Coordinates of C-alpha atoms in Angstrom, one line a residue:
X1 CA 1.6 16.5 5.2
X2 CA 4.4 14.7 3.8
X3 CA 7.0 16.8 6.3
X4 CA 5.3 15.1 8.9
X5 CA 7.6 12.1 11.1
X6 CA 6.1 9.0 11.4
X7 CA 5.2 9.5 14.9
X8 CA 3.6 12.7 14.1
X9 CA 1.8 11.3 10.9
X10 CA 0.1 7.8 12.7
X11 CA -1.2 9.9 15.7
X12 CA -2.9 12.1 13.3
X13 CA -4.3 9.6 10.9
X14 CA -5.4 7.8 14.5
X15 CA -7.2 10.8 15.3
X16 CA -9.0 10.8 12.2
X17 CA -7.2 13.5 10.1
X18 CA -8.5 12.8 6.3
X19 CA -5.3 14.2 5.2
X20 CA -2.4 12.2 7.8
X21 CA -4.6 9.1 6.6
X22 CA -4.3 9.0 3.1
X23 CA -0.2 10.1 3.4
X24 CA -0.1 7.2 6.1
X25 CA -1.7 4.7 3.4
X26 CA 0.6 6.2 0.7
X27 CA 3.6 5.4 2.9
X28 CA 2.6 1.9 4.0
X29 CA 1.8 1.4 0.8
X30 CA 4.8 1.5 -0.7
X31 CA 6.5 -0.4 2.2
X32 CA 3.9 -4.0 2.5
X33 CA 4.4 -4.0 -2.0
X34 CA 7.9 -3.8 -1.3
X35 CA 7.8 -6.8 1.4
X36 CA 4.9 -8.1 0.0
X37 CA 6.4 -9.1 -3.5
X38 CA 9.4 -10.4 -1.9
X39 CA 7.4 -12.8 0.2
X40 CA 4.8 -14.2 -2.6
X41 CA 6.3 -13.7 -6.1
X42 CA 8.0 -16.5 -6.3
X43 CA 5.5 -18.7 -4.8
X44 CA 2.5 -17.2 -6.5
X45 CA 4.7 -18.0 -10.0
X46 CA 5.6 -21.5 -8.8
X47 CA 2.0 -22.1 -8.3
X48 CA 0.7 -20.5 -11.2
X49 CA -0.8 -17.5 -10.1
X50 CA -0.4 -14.2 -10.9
X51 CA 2.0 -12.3 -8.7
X52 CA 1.1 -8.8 -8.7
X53 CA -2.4 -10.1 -7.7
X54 CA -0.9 -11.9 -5.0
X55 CA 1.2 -8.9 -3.9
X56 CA -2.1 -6.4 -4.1
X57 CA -4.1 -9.3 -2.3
X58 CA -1.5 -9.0 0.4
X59 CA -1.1 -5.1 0.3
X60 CA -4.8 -5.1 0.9
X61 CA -4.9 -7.4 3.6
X62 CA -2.2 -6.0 5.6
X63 CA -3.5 -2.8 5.4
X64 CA -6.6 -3.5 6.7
X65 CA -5.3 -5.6 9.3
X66 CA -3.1 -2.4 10.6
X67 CA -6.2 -0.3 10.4
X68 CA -8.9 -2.7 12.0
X69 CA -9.7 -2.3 15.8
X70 CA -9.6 1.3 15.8
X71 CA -6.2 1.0 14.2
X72 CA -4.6 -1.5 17.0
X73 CA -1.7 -2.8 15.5
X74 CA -0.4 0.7 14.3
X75 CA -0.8 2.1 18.0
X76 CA 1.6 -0.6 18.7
X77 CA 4.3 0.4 16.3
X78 CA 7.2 1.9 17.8
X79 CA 9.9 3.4 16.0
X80 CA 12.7 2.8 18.4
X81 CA 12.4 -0.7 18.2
X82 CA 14.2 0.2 14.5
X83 CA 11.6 0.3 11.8
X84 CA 10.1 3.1 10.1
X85 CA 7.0 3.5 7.9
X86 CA 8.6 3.2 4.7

């Protein structure tokens, strides 16, 4: 599953294959943290908070929020416009 492109791998998970999903979490996954603790670290430790909470808050959130509406925002993504999963 992992040989998959991205293209390939999001149509998949979109069509429900078990498999293209969880390798489409594990991808994203890593991405969001990535982006994640960049955007809240500092804040969360400025504010007294913990920060890899705030970063697996986030993760979470972002996640569903790609997944939600029968996965609208990922039908969306386009990898010519110069992103890619990870």
């Amino acid at each position: 599953m992992s040989d998959l492109d991205d293209v390939e791998l999001v149509t998949r998970a979109l069509a429900g294959d078990v498999a293209a999903r969880r390798e489409l979490g594990r991808r994203l996954m890593q991405a969001v943290a990535r982006e994640a603790s960049f955007a809240v670290s500092r804040l969360a430790v400025s504010e007294g908070r913990d920060p890899r909470q705030e970063v697996k808050d986030l993760v979470h959130d972002v996640l569903l929020g790609l997944f939600e509406d029968d996965g609208k925002q990922l039908r969306r993504w386009d990898p010519e416009r110069g992103r890619s999963l990870e």
